Coordinates of C-alpha atoms in Angstrom, one line a residue:
X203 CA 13.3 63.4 -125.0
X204 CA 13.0 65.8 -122.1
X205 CA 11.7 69.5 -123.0
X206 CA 11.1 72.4 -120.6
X207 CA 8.0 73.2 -122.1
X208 CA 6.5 74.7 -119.0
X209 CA 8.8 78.1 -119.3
X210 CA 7.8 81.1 -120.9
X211 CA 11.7 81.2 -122.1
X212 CA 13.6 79.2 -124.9
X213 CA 17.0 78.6 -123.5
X214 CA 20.1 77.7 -125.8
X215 CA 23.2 76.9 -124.7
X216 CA 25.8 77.2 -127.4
X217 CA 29.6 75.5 -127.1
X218 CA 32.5 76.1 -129.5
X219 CA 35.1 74.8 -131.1
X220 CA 38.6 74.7 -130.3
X221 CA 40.1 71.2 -130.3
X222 CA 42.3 70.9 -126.4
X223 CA 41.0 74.5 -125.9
X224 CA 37.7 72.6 -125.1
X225 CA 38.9 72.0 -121.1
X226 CA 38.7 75.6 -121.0
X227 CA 34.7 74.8 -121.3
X228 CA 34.7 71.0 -119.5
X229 CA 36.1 73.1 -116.9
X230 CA 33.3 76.3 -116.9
X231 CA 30.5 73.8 -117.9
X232 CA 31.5 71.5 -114.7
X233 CA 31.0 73.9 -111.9
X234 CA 28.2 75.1 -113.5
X235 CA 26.7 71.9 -113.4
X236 CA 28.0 71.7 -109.8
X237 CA 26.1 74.7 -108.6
X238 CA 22.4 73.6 -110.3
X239 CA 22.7 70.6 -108.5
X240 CA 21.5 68.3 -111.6
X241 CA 22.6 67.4 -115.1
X242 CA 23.2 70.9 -116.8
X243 CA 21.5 69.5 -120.2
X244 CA 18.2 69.6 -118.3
X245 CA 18.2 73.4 -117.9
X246 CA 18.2 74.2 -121.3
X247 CA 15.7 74.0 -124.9
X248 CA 18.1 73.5 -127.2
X249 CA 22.3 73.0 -127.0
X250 CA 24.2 72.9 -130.0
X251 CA 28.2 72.3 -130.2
X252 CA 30.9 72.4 -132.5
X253 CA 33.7 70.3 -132.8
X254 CA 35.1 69.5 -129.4
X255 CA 31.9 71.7 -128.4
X256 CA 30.1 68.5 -130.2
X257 CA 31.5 66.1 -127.7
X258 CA 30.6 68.1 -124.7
X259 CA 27.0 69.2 -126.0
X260 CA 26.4 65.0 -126.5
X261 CA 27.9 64.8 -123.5
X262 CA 25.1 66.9 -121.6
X263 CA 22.4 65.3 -124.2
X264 CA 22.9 61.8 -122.8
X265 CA 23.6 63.3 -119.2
X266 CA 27.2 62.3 -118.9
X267 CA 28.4 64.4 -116.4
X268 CA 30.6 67.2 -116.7
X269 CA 33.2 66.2 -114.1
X270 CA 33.7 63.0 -116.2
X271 CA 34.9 65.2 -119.3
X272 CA 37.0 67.2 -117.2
X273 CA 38.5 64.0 -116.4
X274 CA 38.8 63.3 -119.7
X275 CA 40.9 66.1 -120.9
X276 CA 43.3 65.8 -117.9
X277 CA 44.0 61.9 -118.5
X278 CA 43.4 61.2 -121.8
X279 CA 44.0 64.1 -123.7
X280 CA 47.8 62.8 -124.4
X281 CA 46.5 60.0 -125.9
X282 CA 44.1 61.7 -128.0
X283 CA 46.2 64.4 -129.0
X284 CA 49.9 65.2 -128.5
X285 CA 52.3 65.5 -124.8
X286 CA 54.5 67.3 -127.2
X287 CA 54.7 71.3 -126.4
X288 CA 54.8 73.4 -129.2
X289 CA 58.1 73.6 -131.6
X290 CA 60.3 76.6 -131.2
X291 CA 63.3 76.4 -133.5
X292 CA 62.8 76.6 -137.5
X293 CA 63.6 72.8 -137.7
X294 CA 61.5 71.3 -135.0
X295 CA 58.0 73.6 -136.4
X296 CA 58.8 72.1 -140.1
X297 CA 58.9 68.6 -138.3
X298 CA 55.6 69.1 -136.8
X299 CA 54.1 69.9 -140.4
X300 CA 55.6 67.8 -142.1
X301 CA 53.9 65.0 -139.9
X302 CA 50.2 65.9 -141.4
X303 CA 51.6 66.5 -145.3
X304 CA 51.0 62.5 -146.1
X305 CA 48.2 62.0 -143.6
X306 CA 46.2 63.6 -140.1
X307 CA 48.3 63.9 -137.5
X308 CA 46.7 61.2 -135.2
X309 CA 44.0 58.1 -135.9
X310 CA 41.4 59.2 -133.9
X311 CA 41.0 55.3 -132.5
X312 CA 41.9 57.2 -128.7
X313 CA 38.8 59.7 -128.7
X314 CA 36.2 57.0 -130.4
X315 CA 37.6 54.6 -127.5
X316 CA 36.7 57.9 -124.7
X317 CA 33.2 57.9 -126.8
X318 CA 32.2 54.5 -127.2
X319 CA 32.8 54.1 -123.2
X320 CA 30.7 56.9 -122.5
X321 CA 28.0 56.7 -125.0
X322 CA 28.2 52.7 -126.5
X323 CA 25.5 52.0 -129.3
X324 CA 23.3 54.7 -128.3
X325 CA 21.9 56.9 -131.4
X326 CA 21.0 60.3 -131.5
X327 CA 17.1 59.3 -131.2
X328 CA 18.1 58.3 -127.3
X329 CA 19.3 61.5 -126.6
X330 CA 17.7 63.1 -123.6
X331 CA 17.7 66.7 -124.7
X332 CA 18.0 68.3 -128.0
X333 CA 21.0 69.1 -130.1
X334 CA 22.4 70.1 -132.8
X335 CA 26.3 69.3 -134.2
X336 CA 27.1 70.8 -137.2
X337 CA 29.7 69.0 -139.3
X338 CA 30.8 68.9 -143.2
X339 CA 29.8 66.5 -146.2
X340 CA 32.9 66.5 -147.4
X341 CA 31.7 64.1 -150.5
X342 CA 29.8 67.0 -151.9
X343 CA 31.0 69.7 -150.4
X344 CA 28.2 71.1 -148.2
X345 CA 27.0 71.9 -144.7
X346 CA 25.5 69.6 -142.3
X347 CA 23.6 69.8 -139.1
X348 CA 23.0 66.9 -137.2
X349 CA 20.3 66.9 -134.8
X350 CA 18.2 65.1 -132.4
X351 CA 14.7 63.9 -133.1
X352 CA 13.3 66.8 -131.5
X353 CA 11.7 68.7 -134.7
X354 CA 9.7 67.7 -137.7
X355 CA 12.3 68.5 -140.1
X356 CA 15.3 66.6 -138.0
X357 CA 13.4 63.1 -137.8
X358 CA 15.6 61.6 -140.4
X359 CA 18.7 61.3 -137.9
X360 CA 17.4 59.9 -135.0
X361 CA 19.0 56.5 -136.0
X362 CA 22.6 57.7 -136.4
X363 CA 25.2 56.7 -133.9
X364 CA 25.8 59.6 -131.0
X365 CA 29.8 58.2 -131.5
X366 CA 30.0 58.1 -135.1
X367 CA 28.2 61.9 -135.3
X368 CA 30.6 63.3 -132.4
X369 CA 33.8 61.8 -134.4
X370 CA 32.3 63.5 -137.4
X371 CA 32.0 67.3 -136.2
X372 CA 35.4 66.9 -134.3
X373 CA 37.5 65.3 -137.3
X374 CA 39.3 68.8 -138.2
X375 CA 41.1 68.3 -141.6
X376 CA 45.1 67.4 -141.3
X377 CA 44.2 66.5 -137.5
X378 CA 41.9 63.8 -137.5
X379 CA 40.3 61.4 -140.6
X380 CA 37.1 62.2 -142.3
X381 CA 34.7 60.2 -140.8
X382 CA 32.1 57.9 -142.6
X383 CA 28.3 58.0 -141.4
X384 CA 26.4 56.5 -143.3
X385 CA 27.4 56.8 -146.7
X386 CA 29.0 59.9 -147.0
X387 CA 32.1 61.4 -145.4
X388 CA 32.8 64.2 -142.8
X389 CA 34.7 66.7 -141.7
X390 CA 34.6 69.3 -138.6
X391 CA 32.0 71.9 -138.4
X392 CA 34.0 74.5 -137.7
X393 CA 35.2 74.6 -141.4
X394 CA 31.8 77.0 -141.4
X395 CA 30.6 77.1 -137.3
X396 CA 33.6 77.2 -135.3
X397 CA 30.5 79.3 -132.7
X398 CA 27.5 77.4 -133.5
X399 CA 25.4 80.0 -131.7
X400 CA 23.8 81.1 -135.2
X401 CA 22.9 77.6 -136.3
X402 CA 21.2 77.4 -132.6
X403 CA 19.3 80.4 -132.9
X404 CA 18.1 79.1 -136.9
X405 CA 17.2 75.8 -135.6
X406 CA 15.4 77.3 -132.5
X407 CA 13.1 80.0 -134.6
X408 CA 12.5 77.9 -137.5
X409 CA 12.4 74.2 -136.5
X410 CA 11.0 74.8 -132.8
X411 CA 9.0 77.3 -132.7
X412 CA 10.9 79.8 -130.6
X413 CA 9.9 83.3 -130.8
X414 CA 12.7 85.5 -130.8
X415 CA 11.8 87.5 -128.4
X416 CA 11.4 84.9 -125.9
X417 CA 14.8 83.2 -126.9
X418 CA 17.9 83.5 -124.1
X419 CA 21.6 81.9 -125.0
X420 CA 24.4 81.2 -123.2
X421 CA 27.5 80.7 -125.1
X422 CA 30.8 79.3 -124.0
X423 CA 34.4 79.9 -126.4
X424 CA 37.5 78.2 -126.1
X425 CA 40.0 80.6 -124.8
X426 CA 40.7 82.1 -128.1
X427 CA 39.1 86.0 -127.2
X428 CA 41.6 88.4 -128.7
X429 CA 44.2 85.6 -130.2
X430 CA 47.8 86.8 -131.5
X431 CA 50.2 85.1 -133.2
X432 CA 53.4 84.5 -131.1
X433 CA 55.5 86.3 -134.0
X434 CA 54.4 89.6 -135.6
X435 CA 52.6 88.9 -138.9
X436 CA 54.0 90.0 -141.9
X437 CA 52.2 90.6 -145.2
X438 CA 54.3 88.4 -147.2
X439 CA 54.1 85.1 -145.0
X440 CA 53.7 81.3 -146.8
X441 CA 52.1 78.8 -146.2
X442 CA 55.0 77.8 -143.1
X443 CA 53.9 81.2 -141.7
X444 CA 50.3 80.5 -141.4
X445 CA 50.3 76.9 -140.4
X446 CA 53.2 77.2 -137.9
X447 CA 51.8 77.1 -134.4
X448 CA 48.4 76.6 -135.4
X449 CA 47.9 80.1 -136.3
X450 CA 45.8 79.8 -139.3
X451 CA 43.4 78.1 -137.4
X452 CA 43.4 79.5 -134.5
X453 CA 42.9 82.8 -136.4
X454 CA 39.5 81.5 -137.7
X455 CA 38.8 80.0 -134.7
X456 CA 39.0 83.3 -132.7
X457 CA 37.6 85.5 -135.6
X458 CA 34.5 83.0 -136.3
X459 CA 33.9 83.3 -132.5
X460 CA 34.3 87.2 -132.3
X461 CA 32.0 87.9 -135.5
X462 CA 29.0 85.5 -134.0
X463 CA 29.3 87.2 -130.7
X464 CA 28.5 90.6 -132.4
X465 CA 25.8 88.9 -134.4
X466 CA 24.4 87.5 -131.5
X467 CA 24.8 90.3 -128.9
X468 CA 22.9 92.8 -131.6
X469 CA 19.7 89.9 -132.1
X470 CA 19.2 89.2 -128.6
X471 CA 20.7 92.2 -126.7
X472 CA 20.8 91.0 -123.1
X473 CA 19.0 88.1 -123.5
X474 CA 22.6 86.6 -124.5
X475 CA 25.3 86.1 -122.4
X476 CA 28.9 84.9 -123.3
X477 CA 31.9 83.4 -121.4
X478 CA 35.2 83.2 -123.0
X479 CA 38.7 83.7 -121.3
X480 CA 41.7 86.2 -122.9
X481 CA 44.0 84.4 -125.2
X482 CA 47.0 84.2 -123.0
X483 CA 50.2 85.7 -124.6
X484 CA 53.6 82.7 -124.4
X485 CA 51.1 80.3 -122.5
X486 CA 52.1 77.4 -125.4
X487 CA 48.3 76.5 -126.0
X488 CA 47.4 75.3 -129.1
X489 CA 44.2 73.0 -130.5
X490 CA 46.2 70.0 -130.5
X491 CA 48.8 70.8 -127.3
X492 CA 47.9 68.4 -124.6
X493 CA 50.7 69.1 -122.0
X494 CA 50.4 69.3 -117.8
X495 CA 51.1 73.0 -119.0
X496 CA 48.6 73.4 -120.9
X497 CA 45.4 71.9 -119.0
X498 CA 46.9 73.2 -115.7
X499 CA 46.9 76.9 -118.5
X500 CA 43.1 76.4 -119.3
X501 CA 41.9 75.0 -115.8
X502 CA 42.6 78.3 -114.3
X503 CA 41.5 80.4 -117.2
X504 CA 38.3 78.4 -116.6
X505 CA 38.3 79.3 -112.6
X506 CA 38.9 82.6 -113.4
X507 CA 36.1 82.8 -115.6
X508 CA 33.6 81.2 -113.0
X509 CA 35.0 84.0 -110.3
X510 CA 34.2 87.0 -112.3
X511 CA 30.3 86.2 -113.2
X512 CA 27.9 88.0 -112.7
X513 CA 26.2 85.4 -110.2
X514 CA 22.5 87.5 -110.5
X515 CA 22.3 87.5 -114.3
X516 CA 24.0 84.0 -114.6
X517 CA 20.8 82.8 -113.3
X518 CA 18.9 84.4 -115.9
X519 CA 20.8 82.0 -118.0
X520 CA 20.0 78.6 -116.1

């Protein structure tokens, strides 16, 4: 496994969760890759990812290049997820619940396909740079964090599958099955690490030796800064109310995000740097909304990103 050794900095780069939201980061990690000239995995320590962040930080651990996952999104993500846009009368929303009451809302068998192509029987001990994936034990009920061979402590999960583990930490409850590895079951990681930035810096201080001080992160979100509902809340809303257009989730999603952000910004100061896009009011995104609307939505929310960096301290970062 590759390691940067040589620097007198311990880089992280940390990706979020967000289900379809993830394009908005396929799309920001892929010209970032474009403009070092070389796999983006290879500039950094340590990259930890949650949920569909998972899939794109094993994505950079095996080298797979971002372009590819960009392509992914834009021609698979129908299959994967929905090419339905989201309901708008009172009938049509209850019909979209009422199609994850029994059972998820979709198999899963498209995205293990996307990851068996990309990544086959490789296991997480043939990773070429480190990562972490946190996901959920679901049998008992506690946290877990999946990580390459690259510390002591993490030895133990070199010989899991890099599918079975990316399946694990995406597999959001009502959405997708619990996934079995190894003898237990799991569920996505952002039940407790939608922004796995914190787990990063844990792993990084405790497991790798990183002094604080020398640690610098980049973090990437999922188009969720600032999230509001597309109706005014109202204090007595059901259950209807707070699953209709994914807004429970997306509520944690965007929350989880904007408390680790703080965290992170008063621990490292300027020695973190986050990119995240405006939620954008009527745009019709959602975590599971795969339409042309959509991606076309979060490809220019990505671009737009990209244009407004600032290019000197971005480099600080890389």
């Amino acid at each position: 496994m590759a390691t940067r050794g040589s620097s007198s900095e311990f880089r992280i780069l940390a990706l979020s969760g967000g289900g379809y939201l993830g394009l908005y980061a396929a799309v920001v990690l892929a010209e970032l890759e474009a403009r070092v000239g070389e796999p983006l995995g290879r500039r950094f320590d340590l990259i930890a990812g949650t949920s569909v962040g998972g899939l794109l930080s094993m994505a950079l651990a095996f080298e797979v290049p971002m372009a590819e996952l960009v392509k992914l999104f834009l021609e698979r993500g129908e299959e994967v997820f929905s090419s339905r846009r989201l309901p708008t009368g009172a009938v049509t929303r209850l019909l979209d619940l009422s199609r994850s009451v029994m059972g998820p809302k979709y198999t899963g068998e498209a995205l293990r396909k996307e990851l068996t192509r990309h990544f086959g029987q490789r296991t997480l001990g043939d990773a070429l740079h480190a990562v972490v994936v946190p996901a959920v034990d679901v049998t008992r009920s506690v946290t877990k964090v999946f990580k390459t061979p690259h510390a002591q402590a993490s030895l133990g999960d070199a010989g899991l599958s890099a599918v079975d583990v990316t399946m694990a930490t995406c597999a959001a409850p009502a959405f997708f099955p619990c996934v079995k590895v190894g003898d237990k079951l799991y569920a996505d990681g952002g039940l407790f690490a939608v922004a796995p930035d914190q787990v990063a810096l844990h792993e990084a201080e405790l497991f790798m030796g990183a002094k604080p001080s020398k640690v610098r992160m980049l973090s990437v979100g999922t188009a969720t800064m600032g999230y509001q509902p597309m109706e005014k809340p109202e204090a007595d809303v059901g259950a209807v109310g707070w699953l209709t257009d994914g807004r429970l989730i997306l509520t944690m999603i965007s929350v989880q995000q904007q408390h680790v952000q703080a965290i992170m910004e008063d621990r490292l100061a300027d020695r973190y740097m986050r990119l995240d896009a405006p939620w954008p009011a009527q745009a019709g995104l959602g975590i599971d909304v795969a339409t042309k609307q959509a991606a076309q939505t979060l490809t220019t929310l990505g671009q737009q990103t990209l244009a407004g960096l600032d290019e000197e301290r971005l480099q600080k970062f890389l």
